[in-house]
Short mmCIF file of C-alpha atoms in Angstrom, two decimals:
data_model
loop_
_atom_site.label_atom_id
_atom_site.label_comp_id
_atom_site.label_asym_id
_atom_site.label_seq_id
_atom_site.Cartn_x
_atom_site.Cartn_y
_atom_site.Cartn_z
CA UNK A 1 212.22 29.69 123.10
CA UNK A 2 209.67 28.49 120.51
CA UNK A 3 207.61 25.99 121.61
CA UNK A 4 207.08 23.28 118.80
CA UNK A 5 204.19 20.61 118.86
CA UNK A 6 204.76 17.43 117.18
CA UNK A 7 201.30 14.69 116.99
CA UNK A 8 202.87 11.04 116.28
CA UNK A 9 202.56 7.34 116.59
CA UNK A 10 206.00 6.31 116.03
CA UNK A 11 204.56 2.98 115.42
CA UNK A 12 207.78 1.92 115.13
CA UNK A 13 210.25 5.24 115.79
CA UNK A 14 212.39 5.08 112.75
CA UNK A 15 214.83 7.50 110.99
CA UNK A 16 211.76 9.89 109.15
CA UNK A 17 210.92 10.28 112.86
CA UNK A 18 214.11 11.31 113.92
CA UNK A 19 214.83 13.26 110.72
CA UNK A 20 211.32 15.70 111.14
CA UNK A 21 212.69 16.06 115.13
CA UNK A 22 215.27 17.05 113.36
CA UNK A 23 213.60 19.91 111.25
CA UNK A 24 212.50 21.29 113.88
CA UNK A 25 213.70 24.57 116.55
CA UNK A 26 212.90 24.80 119.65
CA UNK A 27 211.38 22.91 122.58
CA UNK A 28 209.71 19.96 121.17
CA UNK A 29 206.53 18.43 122.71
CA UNK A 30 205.07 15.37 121.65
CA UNK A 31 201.42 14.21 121.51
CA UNK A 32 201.71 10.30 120.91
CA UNK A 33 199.17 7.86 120.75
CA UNK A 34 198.98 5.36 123.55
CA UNK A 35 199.15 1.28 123.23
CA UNK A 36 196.39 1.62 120.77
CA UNK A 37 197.02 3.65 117.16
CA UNK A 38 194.82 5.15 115.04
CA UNK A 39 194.51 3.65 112.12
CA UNK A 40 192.88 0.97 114.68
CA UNK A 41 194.92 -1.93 116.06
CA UNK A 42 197.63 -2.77 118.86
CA UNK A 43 201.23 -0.40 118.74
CA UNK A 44 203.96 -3.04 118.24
CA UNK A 45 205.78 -1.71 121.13
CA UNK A 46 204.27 -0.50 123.91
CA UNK A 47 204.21 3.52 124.46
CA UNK A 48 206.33 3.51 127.36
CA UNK A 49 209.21 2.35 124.95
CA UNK A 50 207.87 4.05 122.11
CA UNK A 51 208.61 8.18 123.80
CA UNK A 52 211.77 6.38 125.32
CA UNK A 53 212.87 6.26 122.20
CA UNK A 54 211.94 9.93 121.33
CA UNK A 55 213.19 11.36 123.65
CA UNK A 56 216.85 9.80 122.55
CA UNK A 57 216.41 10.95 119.69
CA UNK A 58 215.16 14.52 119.76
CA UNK A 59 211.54 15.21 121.84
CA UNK A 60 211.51 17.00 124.95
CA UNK A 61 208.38 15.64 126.44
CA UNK A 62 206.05 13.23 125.42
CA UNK A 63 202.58 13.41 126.67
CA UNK A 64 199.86 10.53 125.92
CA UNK A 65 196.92 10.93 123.65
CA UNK A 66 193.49 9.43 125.46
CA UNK A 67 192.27 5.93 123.76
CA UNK A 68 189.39 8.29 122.31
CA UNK A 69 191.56 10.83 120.56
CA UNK A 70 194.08 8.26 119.13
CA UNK A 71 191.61 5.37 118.04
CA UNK A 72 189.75 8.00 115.77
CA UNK A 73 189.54 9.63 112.31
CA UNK A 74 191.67 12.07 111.09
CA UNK A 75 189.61 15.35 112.38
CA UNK A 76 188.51 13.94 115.64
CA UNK A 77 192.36 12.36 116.13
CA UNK A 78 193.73 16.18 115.18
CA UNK A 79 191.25 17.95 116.74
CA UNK A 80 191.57 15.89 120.01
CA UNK A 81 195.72 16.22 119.59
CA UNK A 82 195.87 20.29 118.82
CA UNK A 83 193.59 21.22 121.62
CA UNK A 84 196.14 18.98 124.39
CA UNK A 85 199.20 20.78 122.29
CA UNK A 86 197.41 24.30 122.82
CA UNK A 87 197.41 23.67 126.30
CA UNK A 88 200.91 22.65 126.79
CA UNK A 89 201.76 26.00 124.88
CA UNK A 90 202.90 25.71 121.57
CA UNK A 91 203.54 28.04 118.86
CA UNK A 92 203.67 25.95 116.00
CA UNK A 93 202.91 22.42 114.99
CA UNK A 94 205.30 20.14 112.67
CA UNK A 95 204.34 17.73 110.08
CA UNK A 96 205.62 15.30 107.49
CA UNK A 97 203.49 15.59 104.33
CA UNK A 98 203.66 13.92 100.71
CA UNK A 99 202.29 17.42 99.90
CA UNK A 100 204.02 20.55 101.21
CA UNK A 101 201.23 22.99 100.69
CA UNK A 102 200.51 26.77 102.34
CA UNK A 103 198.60 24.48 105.08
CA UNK A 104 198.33 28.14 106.66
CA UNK A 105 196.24 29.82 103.59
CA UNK A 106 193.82 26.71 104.05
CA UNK A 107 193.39 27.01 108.08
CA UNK A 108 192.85 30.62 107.38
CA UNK A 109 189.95 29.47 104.74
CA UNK A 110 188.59 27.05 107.40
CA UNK A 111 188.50 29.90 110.45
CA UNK A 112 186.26 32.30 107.80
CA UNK A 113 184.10 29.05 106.09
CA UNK A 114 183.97 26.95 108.67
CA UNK A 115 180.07 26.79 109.65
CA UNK A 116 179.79 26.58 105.19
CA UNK A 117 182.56 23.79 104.97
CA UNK A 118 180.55 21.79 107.23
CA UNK A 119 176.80 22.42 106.44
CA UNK A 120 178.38 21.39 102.62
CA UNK A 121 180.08 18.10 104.48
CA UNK A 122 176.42 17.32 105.85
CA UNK A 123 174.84 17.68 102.53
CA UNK A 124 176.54 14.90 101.00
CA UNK A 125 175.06 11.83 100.15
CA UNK A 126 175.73 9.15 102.71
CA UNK A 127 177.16 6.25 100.12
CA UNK A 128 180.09 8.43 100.52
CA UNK A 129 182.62 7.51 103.33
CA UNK A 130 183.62 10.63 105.84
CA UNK A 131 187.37 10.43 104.04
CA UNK A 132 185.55 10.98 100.66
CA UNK A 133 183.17 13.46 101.86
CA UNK A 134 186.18 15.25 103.86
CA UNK A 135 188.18 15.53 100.22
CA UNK A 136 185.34 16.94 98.09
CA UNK A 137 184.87 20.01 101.01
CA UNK A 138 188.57 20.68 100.98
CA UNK A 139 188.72 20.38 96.86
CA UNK A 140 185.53 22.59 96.80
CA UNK A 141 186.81 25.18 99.15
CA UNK A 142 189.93 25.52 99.02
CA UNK A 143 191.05 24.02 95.58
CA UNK A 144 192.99 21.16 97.18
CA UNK A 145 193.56 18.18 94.75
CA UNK A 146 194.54 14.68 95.86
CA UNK A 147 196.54 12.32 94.18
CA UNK A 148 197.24 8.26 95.60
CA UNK A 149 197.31 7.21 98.99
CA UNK A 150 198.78 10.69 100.95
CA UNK A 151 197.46 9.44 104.45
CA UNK A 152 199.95 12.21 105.76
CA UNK A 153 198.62 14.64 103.59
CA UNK A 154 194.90 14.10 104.44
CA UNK A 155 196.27 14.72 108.43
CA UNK A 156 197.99 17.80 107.45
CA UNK A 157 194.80 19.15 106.20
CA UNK A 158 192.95 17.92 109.50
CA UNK A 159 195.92 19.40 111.30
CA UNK A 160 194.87 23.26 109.67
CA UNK A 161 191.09 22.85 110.60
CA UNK A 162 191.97 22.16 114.02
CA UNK A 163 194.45 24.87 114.39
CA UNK A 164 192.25 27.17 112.70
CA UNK A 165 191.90 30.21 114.94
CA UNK A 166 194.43 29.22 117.47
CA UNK A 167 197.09 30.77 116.31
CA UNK A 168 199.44 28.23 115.89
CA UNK A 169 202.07 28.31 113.03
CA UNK A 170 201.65 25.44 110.89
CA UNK A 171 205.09 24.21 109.27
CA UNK A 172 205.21 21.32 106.79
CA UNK A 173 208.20 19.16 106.25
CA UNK A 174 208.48 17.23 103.15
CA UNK A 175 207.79 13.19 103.73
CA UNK A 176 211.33 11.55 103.19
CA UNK A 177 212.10 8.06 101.65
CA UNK A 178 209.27 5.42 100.89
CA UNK A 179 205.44 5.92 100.72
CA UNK A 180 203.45 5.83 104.00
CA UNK A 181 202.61 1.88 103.65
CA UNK A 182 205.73 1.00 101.42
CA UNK A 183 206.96 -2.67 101.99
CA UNK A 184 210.57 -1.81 100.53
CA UNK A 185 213.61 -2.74 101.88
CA UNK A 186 215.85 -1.02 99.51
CA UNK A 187 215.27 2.80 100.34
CA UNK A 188 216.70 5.61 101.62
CA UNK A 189 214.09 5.98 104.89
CA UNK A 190 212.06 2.67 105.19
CA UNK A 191 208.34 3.16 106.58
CA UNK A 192 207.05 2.05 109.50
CA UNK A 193 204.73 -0.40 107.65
CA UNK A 194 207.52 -1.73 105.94
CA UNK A 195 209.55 -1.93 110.07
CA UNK A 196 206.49 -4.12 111.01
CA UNK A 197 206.72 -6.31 108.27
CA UNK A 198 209.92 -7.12 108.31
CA UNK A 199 210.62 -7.04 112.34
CA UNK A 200 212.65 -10.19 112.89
CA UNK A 201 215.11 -8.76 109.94
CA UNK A 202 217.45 -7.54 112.29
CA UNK A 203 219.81 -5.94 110.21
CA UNK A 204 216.71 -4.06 107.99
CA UNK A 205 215.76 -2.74 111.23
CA UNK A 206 219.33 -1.66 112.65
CA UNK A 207 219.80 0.26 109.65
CA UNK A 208 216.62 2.32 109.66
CA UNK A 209 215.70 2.53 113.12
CA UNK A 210 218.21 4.73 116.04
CA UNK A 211 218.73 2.79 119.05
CA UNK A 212 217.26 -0.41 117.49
CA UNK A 213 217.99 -2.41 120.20
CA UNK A 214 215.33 -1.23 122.60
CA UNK A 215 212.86 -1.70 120.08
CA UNK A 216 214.26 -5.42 118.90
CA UNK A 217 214.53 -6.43 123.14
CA UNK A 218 210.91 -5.03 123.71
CA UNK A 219 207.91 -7.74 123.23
CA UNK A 220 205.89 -6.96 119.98
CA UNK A 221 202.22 -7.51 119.29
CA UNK A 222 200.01 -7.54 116.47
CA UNK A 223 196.44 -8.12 116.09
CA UNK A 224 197.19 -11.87 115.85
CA UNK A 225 197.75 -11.62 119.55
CA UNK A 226 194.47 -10.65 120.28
CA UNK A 227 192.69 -12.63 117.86
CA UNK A 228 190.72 -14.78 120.41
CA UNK A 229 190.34 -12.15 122.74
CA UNK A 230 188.17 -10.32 119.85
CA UNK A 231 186.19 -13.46 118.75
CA UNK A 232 185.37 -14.08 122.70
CA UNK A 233 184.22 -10.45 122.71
CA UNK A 234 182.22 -10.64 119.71
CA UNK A 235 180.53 -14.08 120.69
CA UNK A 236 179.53 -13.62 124.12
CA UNK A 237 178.37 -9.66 124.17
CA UNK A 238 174.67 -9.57 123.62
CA UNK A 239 174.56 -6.21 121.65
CA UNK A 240 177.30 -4.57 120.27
CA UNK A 241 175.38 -1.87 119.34
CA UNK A 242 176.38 -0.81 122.99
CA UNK A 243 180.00 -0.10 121.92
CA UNK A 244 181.17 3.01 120.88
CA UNK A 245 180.12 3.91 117.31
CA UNK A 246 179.10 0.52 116.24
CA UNK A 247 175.30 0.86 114.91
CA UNK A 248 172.65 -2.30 114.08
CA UNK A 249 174.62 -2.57 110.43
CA UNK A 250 178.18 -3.14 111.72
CA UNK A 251 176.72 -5.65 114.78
CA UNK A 252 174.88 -7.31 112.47
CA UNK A 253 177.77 -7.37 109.82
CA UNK A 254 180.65 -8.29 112.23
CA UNK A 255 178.65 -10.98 113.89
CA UNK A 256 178.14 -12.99 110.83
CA UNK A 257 181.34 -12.72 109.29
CA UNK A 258 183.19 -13.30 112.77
CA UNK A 259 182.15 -17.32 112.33
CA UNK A 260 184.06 -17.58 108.96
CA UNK A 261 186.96 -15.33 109.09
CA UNK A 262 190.41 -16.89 109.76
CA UNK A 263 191.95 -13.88 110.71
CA UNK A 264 191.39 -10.17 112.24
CA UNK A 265 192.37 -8.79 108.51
CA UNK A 266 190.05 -11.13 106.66
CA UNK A 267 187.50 -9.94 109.39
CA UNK A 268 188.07 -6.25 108.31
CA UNK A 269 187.70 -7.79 104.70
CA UNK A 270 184.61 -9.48 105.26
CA UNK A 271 183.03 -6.43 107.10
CA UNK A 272 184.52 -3.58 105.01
CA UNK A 273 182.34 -1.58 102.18
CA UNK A 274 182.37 1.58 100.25
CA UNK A 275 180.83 3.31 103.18
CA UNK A 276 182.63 1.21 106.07
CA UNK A 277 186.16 1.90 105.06
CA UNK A 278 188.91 -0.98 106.41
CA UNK A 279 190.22 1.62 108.60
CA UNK A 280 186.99 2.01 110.52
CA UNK A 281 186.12 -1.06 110.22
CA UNK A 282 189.91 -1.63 112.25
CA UNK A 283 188.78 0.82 114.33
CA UNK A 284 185.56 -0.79 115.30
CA UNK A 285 187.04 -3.83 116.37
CA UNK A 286 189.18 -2.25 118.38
CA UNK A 287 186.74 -0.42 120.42
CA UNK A 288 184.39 -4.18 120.76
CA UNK A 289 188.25 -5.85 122.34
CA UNK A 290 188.32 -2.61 124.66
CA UNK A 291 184.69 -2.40 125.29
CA UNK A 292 184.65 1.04 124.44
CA UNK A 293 181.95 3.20 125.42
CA UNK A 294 181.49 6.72 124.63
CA UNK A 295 182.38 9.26 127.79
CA UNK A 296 184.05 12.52 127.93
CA UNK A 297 187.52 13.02 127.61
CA UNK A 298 190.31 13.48 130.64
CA UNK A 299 190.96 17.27 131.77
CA UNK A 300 194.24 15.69 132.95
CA UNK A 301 197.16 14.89 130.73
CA UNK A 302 199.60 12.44 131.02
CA UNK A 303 203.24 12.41 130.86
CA UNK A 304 205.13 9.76 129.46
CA UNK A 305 208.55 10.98 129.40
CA UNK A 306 210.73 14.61 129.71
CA UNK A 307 214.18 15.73 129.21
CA UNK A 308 215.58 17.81 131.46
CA UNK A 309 214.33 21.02 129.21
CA UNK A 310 210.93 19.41 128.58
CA UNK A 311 210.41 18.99 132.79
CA UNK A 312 211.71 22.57 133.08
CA UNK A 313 208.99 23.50 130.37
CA UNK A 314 206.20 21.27 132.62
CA UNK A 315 207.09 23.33 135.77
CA UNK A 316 206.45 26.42 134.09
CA UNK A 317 202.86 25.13 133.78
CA UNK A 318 201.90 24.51 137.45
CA UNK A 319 198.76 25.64 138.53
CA UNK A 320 198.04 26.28 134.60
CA UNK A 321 197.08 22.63 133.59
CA UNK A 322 196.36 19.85 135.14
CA UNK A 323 198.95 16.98 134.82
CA UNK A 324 198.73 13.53 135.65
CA UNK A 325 203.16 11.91 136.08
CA UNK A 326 201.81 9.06 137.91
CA UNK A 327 198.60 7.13 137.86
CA UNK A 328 197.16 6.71 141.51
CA UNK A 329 193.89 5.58 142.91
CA UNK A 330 191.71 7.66 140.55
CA UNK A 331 191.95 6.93 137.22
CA UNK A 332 193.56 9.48 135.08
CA UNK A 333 191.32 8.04 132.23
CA UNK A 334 189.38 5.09 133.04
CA UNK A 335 188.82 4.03 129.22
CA UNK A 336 192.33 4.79 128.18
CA UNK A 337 193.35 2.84 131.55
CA UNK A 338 191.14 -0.41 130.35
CA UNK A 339 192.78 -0.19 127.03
CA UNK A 340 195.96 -0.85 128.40
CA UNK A 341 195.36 -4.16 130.75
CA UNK A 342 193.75 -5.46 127.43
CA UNK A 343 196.77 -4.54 125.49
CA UNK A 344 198.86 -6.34 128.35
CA UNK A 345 197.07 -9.36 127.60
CA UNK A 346 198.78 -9.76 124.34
CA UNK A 347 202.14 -10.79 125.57
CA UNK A 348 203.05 -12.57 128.38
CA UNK A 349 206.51 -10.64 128.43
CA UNK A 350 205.04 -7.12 128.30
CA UNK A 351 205.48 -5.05 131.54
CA UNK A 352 202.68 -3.35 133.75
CA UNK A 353 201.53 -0.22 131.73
CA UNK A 354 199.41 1.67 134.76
CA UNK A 355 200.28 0.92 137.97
CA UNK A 356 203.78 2.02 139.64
CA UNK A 357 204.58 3.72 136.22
CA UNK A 358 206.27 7.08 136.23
CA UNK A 359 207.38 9.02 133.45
CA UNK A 360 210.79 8.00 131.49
CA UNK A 361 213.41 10.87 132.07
CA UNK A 362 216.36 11.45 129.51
CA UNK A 363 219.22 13.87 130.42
CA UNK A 364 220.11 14.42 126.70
CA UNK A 365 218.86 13.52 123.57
CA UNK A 366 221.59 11.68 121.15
CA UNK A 367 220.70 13.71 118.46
#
């Protein structure tokens, strides 16, 4: 049986979700990023909910990626994702894209130019942020041209370097409905941006979302919830230079714009630049309300959730990788761990996320 890999937020789960499921063969494994999501804030649901409803609607397993993988840029989040997929086996990882290109052709171009790619990366002047920098290598090397916002697209490519030499089929599936941050309504596959927005729209949410209501009985956060927690973090750490990745020029940025800003976003505002892109700069906070430090990552993984073919698939690994089904005295990841009893604190409503938690089992998908 082929073995597919599948790296996700589901940040809401929605229909496109279920549809690249769908697409693909095989066993399907999921990497998904924990209470925390890349782009740098809270998930809306919590991820215990969030491979529930994968695994109704397609997934096999669901395994969690650490707070260090999934709070990250696109290489370091892919690169972080591929190398736990590689371990659990797969033969190929699945994509959406805005872009269906021969992602293949350009991993082969990163296995033979790698070391060149990034000595040409480093080169680069440094009024450039990485996502620029990152676009002129891949336009230079392999003739890739980018057009809009294709935030899918720019993963796909970060997808290839990180697969590159692993041999790992990579297999593209044509994005479906609305752009990536599309606030429409009237579409044929609504986005998850546009699910956030309009949450309390029940009936917008029915119709775009399978098994809505787990998602609409489930207690949502945003980073309103954690608004004070990230001011009282801010205010009363001496040096946030001690966090991870924030240097004298972000301290010094975030401190003084923390006393005017009347919200997280106008905080990102305030903060942002040309080389300090919002998303980092969303990142960055998110690491000062975890006090994030840099350490290494887990050897362990962590399962969220099987099927009855995904836990048959997990028993074939024993004694091959180490897995971590239920969180006990030692801490399967002590950052990713802390993360989540800050996350907790958002809602009064949301459930223990560590302790007493084993993984959610589905007999049979619905799909």
């Amino acid at each position: 049986m082929t073995v597919i890999g599948i790296i996700a937020e589901f940040n809401p789960f929605h229909n496109g979700h279920k549809y690249l499921l769908k697409q693909a063969d095989g066993l399907k494994i999921v990497a998904m990023s924990g209470n925390f999501v890349q782009r740098g804030e809270p998930a809306i649901v919590d991820k215990w909910i969030r491979a529930q409803m994968a695994l109704e609607n397609g997934a096999d397993l669901v395994v969690e990626l650490p707070f260090l993988v999934a709070v990250q840029s696109a290489d370091h989040f892919a690169k972080g994702a591929v190398e736990i997929l590689s371990r659990l086996g797969i033969d190929q990882l699945i994509f959406g894209t805005e872009e269906v290109l021969d992602y293949q052709a350009i991993a082969t171009i990163y296995s033979e130019k790698g070391a060149e790619m990034e000595g040409f990366l480093r080169s680069l002047p440094d009024d450039l942020s990485y996502p620029q920098k990152t676009q002129k290598m891949w336009e230079t090397f392999a003739g890739v041209e980018f057009t809009g916002d294709t935030p899918n697209h720019i993963l796909g490519l970060a997808y290839a370097k990180a697969c590159a030499g692993k041999g790992i089929a990579l297999k593209p599936v044509q994005r479906q409905g609305a752009g990536y941050h599309s606030e429409e309504k009237e579409v044929a596959y609504a986005s998850a941006t546009s699910l956030r927005l309009h949450k309390e729209d029940q009936d917008f949410v029915a119709r775009f979302m399978p098994n809505s209501q787990l998602f609409q009985s489930a207690p949502q956060v945003s980073w309103e919830n954690y608004d004070q927690l990230l001011r009282y973090q801010i205010l009363t750490r001496p040096d946030l230079t001690q966090i991870f990745q924030v240097n004298e020029e972000l301290a010094n940025r975030i401190k003084d714009a923390v006393r005017s800003a009347s919200s997280v976003e106008d905080l990102v505002e305030k903060v942002a630049t040309k080389r300090y892109t919002k998303a980092r700069v969303r990142r960055i906070l998110t690491y000062i309300l975890v006090g994030a430090m840099d350490q290494s990552l887990p050897d362990a993984i962590h399962v969220l959730g099987f099927s009855a073919k995904g836990q048959a698939h997990l028993k074939s690994l024993k004694g091959q990788v180490d897995l971590v089904t239920r969180i006990g005295k030692e801490p399967w990841d002590s950052l990713t761990q802390q993360a989540d009893q800050v996350y907790q604190l958002g809602h009064p409503q949301l459930p223990e996320q560590i302790w007493g938690r084993v993984p959610v089992r589905v007999e049979e998908s619905t799909v």
